[in-house]
Every structure is written in C-alpha cells, then in structure tokens.
Coordinates of C-alpha atoms and ligand atoms in Angstrom, one line a residue:
M1 CA 0.0 0.0 0.0
S2 CA 1.5 3.3 -1.0
E3 CA -1.5 5.5 -1.4
G4 CA -0.9 9.2 -1.1
F5 CA -2.6 11.4 1.6
R6 CA -2.2 14.6 3.6
A7 CA -1.2 15.2 7.2
L8 CA -0.3 18.1 9.4
M9 CA 3.3 17.7 10.5
V10 CA 5.5 19.5 13.0
S11 CA 9.2 19.6 12.4
K12 CA 12.1 21.4 14.1
E13 CA 14.7 21.4 11.2
P14 CA 15.8 23.9 10.1
E15 CA 13.3 25.8 12.3
F16 CA 10.0 25.0 14.0
R17 CA 7.1 24.5 11.5
A18 CA 3.6 23.1 11.6
E19 CA 2.5 22.6 8.0
M20 CA 0.6 20.3 5.7
H21 CA 2.7 17.4 4.2
D22 CA 2.0 14.9 1.4
M23 CA 2.7 11.4 2.6
T24 CA 2.2 7.8 1.6
L25 CA 1.1 4.9 3.7
N26 CA 4.7 3.7 3.7
D27 CA 5.6 6.8 5.7
L28 CA 3.3 5.7 8.6
P29 CA 5.0 4.1 11.7
A30 CA 4.8 0.4 12.2
G31 CA 1.6 -0.9 13.7
D32 CA -1.1 -3.5 13.5
V33 CA -4.1 -1.4 12.4
T34 CA -4.2 1.1 9.5
I35 CA -7.1 3.5 9.9
R36 CA -8.7 6.0 7.5
V37 CA -9.2 8.9 9.9
H38 CA -12.6 10.6 9.6
Y39 CA -12.5 12.9 12.6
S40 CA -9.9 14.2 15.2
S41 CA -10.2 16.8 17.8
I42 CA -8.1 19.5 19.5
N43 CA -7.1 19.2 23.1
F44 CA -4.9 21.5 25.2
K45 CA -2.0 19.0 24.7
D46 CA -2.4 19.4 20.9
G47 CA -2.0 23.2 21.4
L48 CA 1.3 22.5 23.2
A49 CA 2.3 20.1 20.4
L50 CA 2.0 22.9 17.9
I51 CA 4.4 25.3 19.6
P52 CA 8.3 25.1 19.7
H53 CA 8.6 24.6 23.5
G54 CA 5.4 22.8 24.4
K55 CA 7.4 19.9 25.8
V56 CA 4.9 17.2 24.8
I57 CA 6.4 15.9 21.6
F58 CA 9.0 13.1 22.2
R59 CA 10.6 13.3 18.8
Y60 CA 10.4 15.3 15.5
P61 CA 9.1 15.3 12.9
M62 CA 5.7 14.3 14.3
V63 CA 2.1 14.2 13.2
P64 CA 0.2 15.6 16.3
G65 CA -3.4 14.8 17.2
V66 CA -4.0 12.8 20.4
D67 CA -7.5 11.7 19.3
L68 CA -8.8 10.0 16.1
A69 CA -11.9 8.2 15.0
G70 CA -12.2 6.4 11.7
V71 CA -12.6 3.2 9.7
V72 CA -10.1 0.3 9.6
R73 CA -8.5 0.0 6.3
H74 CA -6.2 -2.9 7.1
S75 CA -5.5 -5.0 10.2
S76 CA -2.9 -7.7 10.9
D77 CA -4.6 -8.2 14.3
K78 CA -7.5 -10.6 14.3
R79 CA -9.5 -8.4 16.7
F80 CA -10.1 -5.8 14.0
H81 CA -11.3 -6.1 10.3
E82 CA -11.5 -3.8 7.3
G83 CA -14.6 -1.6 7.7
D84 CA -14.7 -1.6 11.5
Q85 CA -15.4 1.8 13.0
V86 CA -12.9 2.5 15.7
L87 CA -11.3 5.2 17.9
V88 CA -8.0 5.8 19.5
T89 CA -7.2 8.4 22.2
S90 CA -3.9 9.2 23.8
Y91 CA -1.4 6.5 24.7
G92 CA 1.5 7.8 22.6
L93 CA -0.7 9.1 19.8
G94 CA 0.4 12.4 18.4
V95 CA 3.4 12.8 20.7
Q96 CA 5.5 9.6 20.3
H97 CA 3.6 8.0 17.4
F98 CA 2.0 9.8 14.4
G99 CA -1.4 10.9 15.5
G100 CA -4.8 12.0 14.3
F101 CA -4.1 15.2 12.3
S102 CA -3.8 13.0 9.2
E103 CA -6.0 11.3 6.7
Y104 CA -4.5 7.9 7.7
A105 CA -2.9 6.5 10.9
R106 CA -1.3 3.2 11.8
V107 CA -1.3 2.2 15.4
P108 CA -0.8 -0.8 17.7
A109 CA -4.0 -2.9 18.0
D110 CA -3.8 -2.6 21.8
W111 CA -4.7 1.1 21.5
V112 CA -7.8 0.6 19.3
I113 CA -11.3 0.9 20.8
P114 CA -14.3 -0.4 18.8
K115 CA -16.7 2.5 18.4
P116 CA -19.3 2.2 21.1
P117 CA -22.8 1.6 19.7
G118 CA -24.3 4.7 21.3
L119 CA -21.9 7.1 19.6
S120 CA -21.2 8.2 16.0
L121 CA -17.5 8.7 15.0
R122 CA -18.2 12.4 15.1
E123 CA -19.8 12.3 18.5
A124 CA -16.8 10.2 19.8
M125 CA -14.5 13.0 18.7
I126 CA -16.6 15.7 20.2
I127 CA -16.1 13.8 23.5
G128 CA -12.4 12.8 22.7
T129 CA -9.7 12.8 25.4
A130 CA -11.4 15.8 27.1
G131 CA -14.6 13.8 27.7
L132 CA -12.8 10.6 28.5
T133 CA -10.8 12.5 31.2
A134 CA -14.0 14.1 32.6
G135 CA -15.5 10.5 32.7
I136 CA -12.4 9.1 34.5
S137 CA -12.5 12.0 37.0
I138 CA -16.2 11.5 37.8
T139 CA -16.0 7.7 38.1
Q140 CA -13.0 8.0 40.4
L141 CA -14.9 10.5 42.6
E142 CA -17.8 8.1 42.8
R143 CA -15.4 5.2 43.6
N144 CA -14.2 7.3 46.5
G145 CA -17.7 7.7 47.8
L146 CA -19.1 10.8 46.1
R147 CA -22.9 10.8 45.8
P148 CA -25.4 13.5 44.8
D149 CA -26.8 13.8 48.3
Q150 CA -23.5 14.8 49.8
G151 CA -23.4 18.3 48.5
P152 CA -22.3 20.5 45.6
V153 CA -19.5 19.4 43.2
L154 CA -17.2 22.1 41.8
V155 CA -15.9 22.0 38.2
T156 CA -13.0 24.4 37.6
G157 CA -12.0 25.7 34.1
A158 CA -15.6 24.8 33.4
S159 CA -15.9 26.3 29.9
G160 CA -12.9 24.2 28.5
G161 CA -13.1 20.7 27.1
V162 CA -12.7 18.7 30.3
G163 CA -14.7 21.2 32.3
S164 CA -17.7 21.3 29.9
F165 CA -18.0 17.5 29.9
A166 CA -17.6 17.3 33.7
V167 CA -20.5 19.8 34.1
D168 CA -22.7 18.0 31.6
I169 CA -22.1 14.5 33.0
L170 CA -22.4 15.5 36.7
A171 CA -25.7 17.3 36.0
R172 CA -26.9 14.2 34.1
L173 CA -26.1 12.1 37.2
G174 CA -28.1 14.4 39.4
Y175 CA -25.3 16.4 41.1
H176 CA -25.7 20.0 42.2
V177 CA -23.0 21.5 39.9
V178 CA -20.9 24.6 40.7
A179 CA -18.9 25.7 37.7
S180 CA -16.1 28.2 37.9
T181 CA -15.0 30.1 34.8
G182 CA -12.8 33.0 33.7
K183 CA -15.2 33.8 30.9
A184 CA -18.1 36.1 31.7
S185 CA -19.5 35.2 28.3
A186 CA -19.7 31.5 29.2
H187 CA -22.4 31.8 31.9
A188 CA -25.4 31.0 29.6
Y189 CA -23.5 28.2 28.0
L190 CA -22.7 26.6 31.4
Q191 CA -26.3 26.9 32.5
R192 CA -27.4 25.1 29.4
L193 CA -25.0 22.3 30.2
G194 CA -26.5 22.0 33.6
A195 CA -24.5 24.2 36.0
D196 CA -26.6 25.3 39.0
V197 CA -24.2 28.0 40.3
I198 CA -21.5 29.9 38.4
L199 CA -18.5 31.4 40.1
S200 CA -15.6 33.4 38.7
R201 CA -12.0 32.0 38.6
E202 CA -11.1 34.4 41.4
D203 CA -13.8 33.0 43.6
V204 CA -12.0 29.6 43.5
S205 CA -8.4 30.7 43.7
M206 CA -8.3 33.1 46.6
A207 CA -5.0 33.1 48.5
S208 CA -5.2 33.1 52.3
A209 CA -2.9 32.4 55.1
K210 CA -5.3 29.9 56.6
A211 CA -4.7 26.2 56.1
L212 CA -8.4 25.5 56.0
E213 CA -11.4 27.6 54.9
A214 CA -15.2 27.0 55.2
E215 CA -16.3 23.7 53.6
R216 CA -17.9 24.5 50.2
W217 CA -18.1 21.3 48.1
A218 CA -18.3 17.5 48.5
G219 CA -16.0 17.0 45.5
A220 CA -14.3 18.7 42.6
V221 CA -13.1 18.1 39.1
D222 CA -10.1 20.3 38.6
P223 CA -8.4 20.7 35.2
V224 CA -6.8 24.0 36.4
G225 CA -4.3 23.1 39.2
G226 CA -2.0 25.7 40.7
E227 CA -3.6 28.2 43.1
T228 CA -7.0 27.0 42.2
L229 CA -6.2 23.4 43.4
A230 CA -4.7 24.8 46.6
Y231 CA -7.9 26.7 47.3
V232 CA -10.2 23.8 46.4
L233 CA -8.3 21.5 48.8
K234 CA -8.8 24.0 51.6
T235 CA -12.6 24.3 50.9
T236 CA -13.5 20.6 50.3
Q237 CA -15.8 19.3 52.9
Y238 CA -15.0 16.5 55.3
G239 CA -14.3 13.2 53.5
G240 CA -14.6 14.8 50.1
S241 CA -12.4 14.1 47.0
V242 CA -10.8 16.3 44.4
A243 CA -9.9 14.8 41.0
V244 CA -7.0 16.8 39.5
C245 CA -6.2 16.3 35.8
G246 CA -4.7 19.5 34.5
L247 CA -2.5 22.5 34.8
T248 CA -4.0 25.4 32.8
G249 CA -3.6 27.6 35.9
G250 CA -0.2 26.3 36.9
S251 CA 1.7 23.1 37.7
T252 CA 2.9 24.0 41.2
L253 CA 0.8 23.0 44.2
S254 CA 1.3 24.9 47.4
T255 CA -0.7 23.3 50.2
T256 CA -0.4 22.0 53.8
V257 CA -1.3 18.5 55.1
F258 CA -4.3 19.9 57.0
P259 CA -7.0 19.2 54.4
F260 CA -5.8 15.6 54.4
I261 CA -5.2 15.0 58.1
L262 CA -8.0 17.1 59.6
R263 CA -10.8 16.6 57.0
G264 CA -9.8 13.3 55.4
V265 CA -9.9 15.0 51.9
N266 CA -8.7 12.7 49.1
L267 CA -6.6 14.1 46.2
L268 CA -7.2 11.9 43.2
G269 CA -4.7 12.0 40.3
I270 CA -6.3 11.5 36.9
D271 CA -4.4 10.2 33.9
S272 CA -6.0 9.4 30.6
V273 CA -2.9 8.6 28.7
S274 CA -2.1 5.2 30.2
Y275 CA -5.6 4.5 31.6
P276 CA -5.9 0.7 31.3
Y277 CA -7.4 -0.7 28.1
L278 CA -10.3 -2.6 29.6
A279 CA -11.4 0.2 31.9
R280 CA -11.0 2.6 29.0
R281 CA -13.2 0.5 26.7
H282 CA -15.8 0.1 29.4
L283 CA -15.8 3.9 30.1
W284 CA -16.2 4.6 26.3
E285 CA -19.2 2.3 26.3
R286 CA -20.7 4.3 29.3
L287 CA -19.9 7.6 27.5
G288 CA -22.2 6.2 24.7
S289 CA -24.9 5.1 27.2
D290 CA -25.6 6.0 30.8
L291 CA -22.9 8.8 30.9
K292 CA -23.5 10.1 27.4
P293 CA -23.2 13.9 27.6
R294 CA -26.6 15.4 26.8
H295 CA -25.3 18.6 25.1
L296 CA -22.8 17.4 22.6
E297 CA -23.9 19.9 19.9
D298 CA -23.7 22.7 22.4
I299 CA -20.3 21.7 23.5
L300 CA -19.1 21.5 19.9
A301 CA -17.7 25.0 19.2
E302 CA -16.3 24.4 15.7
E303 CA -15.7 21.8 13.1
I304 CA -12.6 22.6 11.2
S305 CA -10.3 21.2 8.5
L306 CA -6.7 20.0 8.9
E307 CA -5.4 23.3 7.5
E308 CA -7.2 25.3 10.2
I309 CA -5.7 23.4 13.2
P310 CA -2.6 25.7 14.0
A311 CA -4.8 28.8 14.5
V312 CA -7.1 26.9 16.9
G313 CA -4.1 25.5 18.7
E314 CA -3.1 29.1 19.6
K315 CA -6.6 29.9 20.8
I316 CA -6.8 26.8 23.1
L317 CA -3.4 27.8 24.7
R318 CA -4.8 31.3 25.4
G319 CA -7.8 29.7 27.2
E320 CA -10.2 31.2 24.6
V321 CA -11.9 28.0 23.3
L322 CA -15.4 27.5 24.7
G323 CA -16.1 23.7 24.6
R324 CA -14.6 21.6 21.9
V325 CA -13.2 21.8 18.4
I326 CA -13.2 18.8 16.2
V327 CA -11.4 18.2 12.9
R328 CA -13.2 16.8 9.9
V329 CA -10.4 15.0 8.1
Ligands
LIG1 N1 -4.4 14.1 33.0 C1 -4.9 13.8 31.8 O1 -4.9 12.7 31.3 C2 -5.5 15.0 31.0 C3 -6.4 14.7 29.9 C4 -6.9 15.8 29.2 C5 -6.6 17.1 29.6 N2 -5.7 17.3 30.6 C6 -5.3 18.6 31.0 O2 -6.5 19.3 31.5 C7 -6.4 20.7 31.3 C8 -7.6 21.1 30.5 O3 -7.6 20.5 29.2 P1 -8.7 20.9 28.1 O4 -8.4 20.1 26.9 O5 -10.0 20.8 28.8 O6 -8.3 22.4 27.8 P2 -9.2 23.6 27.4 O7 -10.3 23.2 26.6 O8 -8.2 24.7 26.9 O9 -9.8 24.1 28.8 C9 -9.0 24.6 29.8 C10 -9.8 25.7 30.6 O10 -8.9 26.1 31.7 C11 -9.3 27.4 32.0 N3 -8.1 28.2 32.0 C12 -7.3 28.6 31.0 N4 -6.2 29.3 31.4 C13 -6.4 29.4 32.7 C14 -5.6 30.1 33.7 N5 -4.5 30.8 33.5 N6 -6.1 30.0 35.0 C15 -7.2 29.4 35.3 N7 -7.9 28.7 34.4 C16 -7.5 28.8 33.1 C17 -10.2 27.9 30.9 O11 -11.6 27.7 31.4 P3 -12.5 29.0 32.0 O12 -12.2 30.1 31.0 O13 -13.8 28.4 32.0 O14 -11.9 29.3 33.4 C18 -10.0 27.0 29.8 O15 -11.1 26.9 28.9 C19 -5.0 20.9 30.5 O16 -4.0 21.2 31.4 C20 -4.8 19.5 29.9 O17 -3.4 19.3 29.7 C21 -5.1 16.3 31.3

C-alpha cells in the first residue's frame, strides 16, 4: 500500500514549523491497524504540540493529534477487520507516534477501541480525550464515595473541554454542579450544560494564610491546578475528594497537610494517557450510554479542516476556546 494522503506535521529542522505534508502509507509508523481517519479533535495538549517549546512531543518530525476516529483500512490483528469503526485516544498518539491530524494513521491494536454503539464517529471525537478525562474523573470521585446527596460538586475551568463534559455528565447524574470560569460570556453556555451555580476564577483561587477555609463542596473536578487546586483543597468538605487532571492555571501546588489529616480529603490523580485498556473500553461504552453527555452539539464550538488546526491551537493555549473543536479529516 503506498496511497498518497495529507497530514499536518510539526518539524524542528531547520526551524520549527507546523504545516501540511503529502505522505504515503509507507511513511506511517509500524503498527497492526491502519485507519482511514474521519475525525480528530483539538485538546490543550495538541495546542502544546503545535508550539516550539510545548514539551509534549517526544521526537520530531511528528504528526500531532491525540485523538482520532475512523474506519479500519487494514488490520494484521484478528480483533479488527477492514470496515470496522474505531477510535484511538492518547497512549503515545500524536506525541510519540504519528497521530490524528492526518488522513491515515497506523497504530498498535492494543490502542484501538471499537466505536461504542451509542456514539457516531463524530460524537466520539466531540467527546475525545477531554470527555474521557471528565469521565475518568467522575467515576474516580464516585469510587471514592461521592454521591449526589453529599453536597455540591465544583468544576473548575468549566468552559474548557474537560470542564464542559464534567458539568454535563455531573448534571446528568443528578449532582448540584458549581462551575467556575474565567469567561463572563460563558455563563449562559454553562447553565445550558446543567451548572446550578456559576463562580468566577477568582472565587476559587483566593489566596489566604489559613490552612483551611469554610467547607464548600463535596467533591471537585479540577483541570486547572495551581492556586485553584490549593484553594479547592482548603474548601472541600470532610471526607470529600478532588480529582485533578490538568495545569492550565499552573503546575505548582502549594498546600499543607491539613485538608488531608483534619478533613480526610482525598486528592485523586487522573491520567487518561495510560488509563488501562479494559477500563477505557468500558468507560467509552458508558460515554455512549448512561454517561452520554446530553449537550454534545452545544459543547461543539467548531468543526474545522486540517489546515485550520494551527490557529485553533493558539486559541486553546490562550484559554479562549469554549467547549470543543473537532477536525473533519
Ligand atoms: N491528565 C490527563 O490525562 C489529561 C487529559 C486531558 C486534559 N488534561 C489537562 O487538563 C487541562 C484542560 O484540558 P482541556 O483540553 O479541557 O483544555 P481547554 O479546553 O483549553 O480548557 C482549559 C480551561 O482552563 C481554564 N483556564 C485557562 N487558562 C487558565 C488560567 N490561566 N487560570 C485558570 N484557568 C484557566 C479555561 O476555562 P475557563 O475560562 O472556563 O476558566 C480553559 O477553557 C489541561 O491542562 C490539559 O493538559 C489532562
């Protein structure tokens, strides 16, 4: 197979560039399953992949894109057959191994998830890594005892990809959702997704000398980190849990042990990259059934082409994207 196709590639020689390239199937990395990509999506990590010092790409040149959904063109692994609709998110996709910003991809069969029956390929990419991460966060909170009758649940960075899905899914599950956002223009959007209360970023990142503040939430989904996470830990109620997955507000956490040793607060680390295959597959099925976000079309901000990706990458790093952007390949 040496069919020609197009991909967005980032390279560092002679200087950093992100531009469209003509490729053939022979240029794809080794792998068991060759996929005709129909949709991809843009996550914060893809924004970092598209800048010179984003520190997410393992080697150059690279085709970024941590998400893809498409149809199997060829498989040497007996679990998959030509014509199967599949999706792949994270693992090394788009950072170590050519990713989804391409008309074709070839990946290890162990990364490939059969498309859940309750989702189209397009819907799966609206959800993408952002929705999967919100799903992991919420299921981990529930595994640690969170229930709707325990009190409000805070979602920080609520208008972003992870935040939007966390608001939608928590509301669907019957939680009282408090959403914090830096965008005054996002209030009506967050209410449509199911937020009961909307706070500003400043409301959830107040610095104080106190080790503990008044208890405000039974749990939290935090894609922001930094000072916001420090404040959220101080204000989580007795026995509550905070699921942290991101760093848009900073990667440094300054805290004391008091939320943990006086209130029994749990800090739950959330990783979607190496999330185990069987749990991932099960969660994707739930994202197409009992956890299916109810406002996918509201959360979809834009559907763009491969050529338009670099401009959206800049917007996502500036925190300007409301919801999710998918790529129609
Ligand atoms: N651990 C994992 O496996 C995993 C998976 C997916 C994503 N992530 C991480 O989770 C984070 C969110 O990803 P995403 O794809 O949802 O990104 P996104 O769509 O860009 O959303 C991030 C949101 O964070 C808020 N924000 C931006 N800059 C901020 C700042 N300086 N201070 C406070 N809040 C700020 C904004 O929301 P508001 O304007 O509403 O405040 C923004 O929309 C990223 O750090 C990403 O790397 C981690």
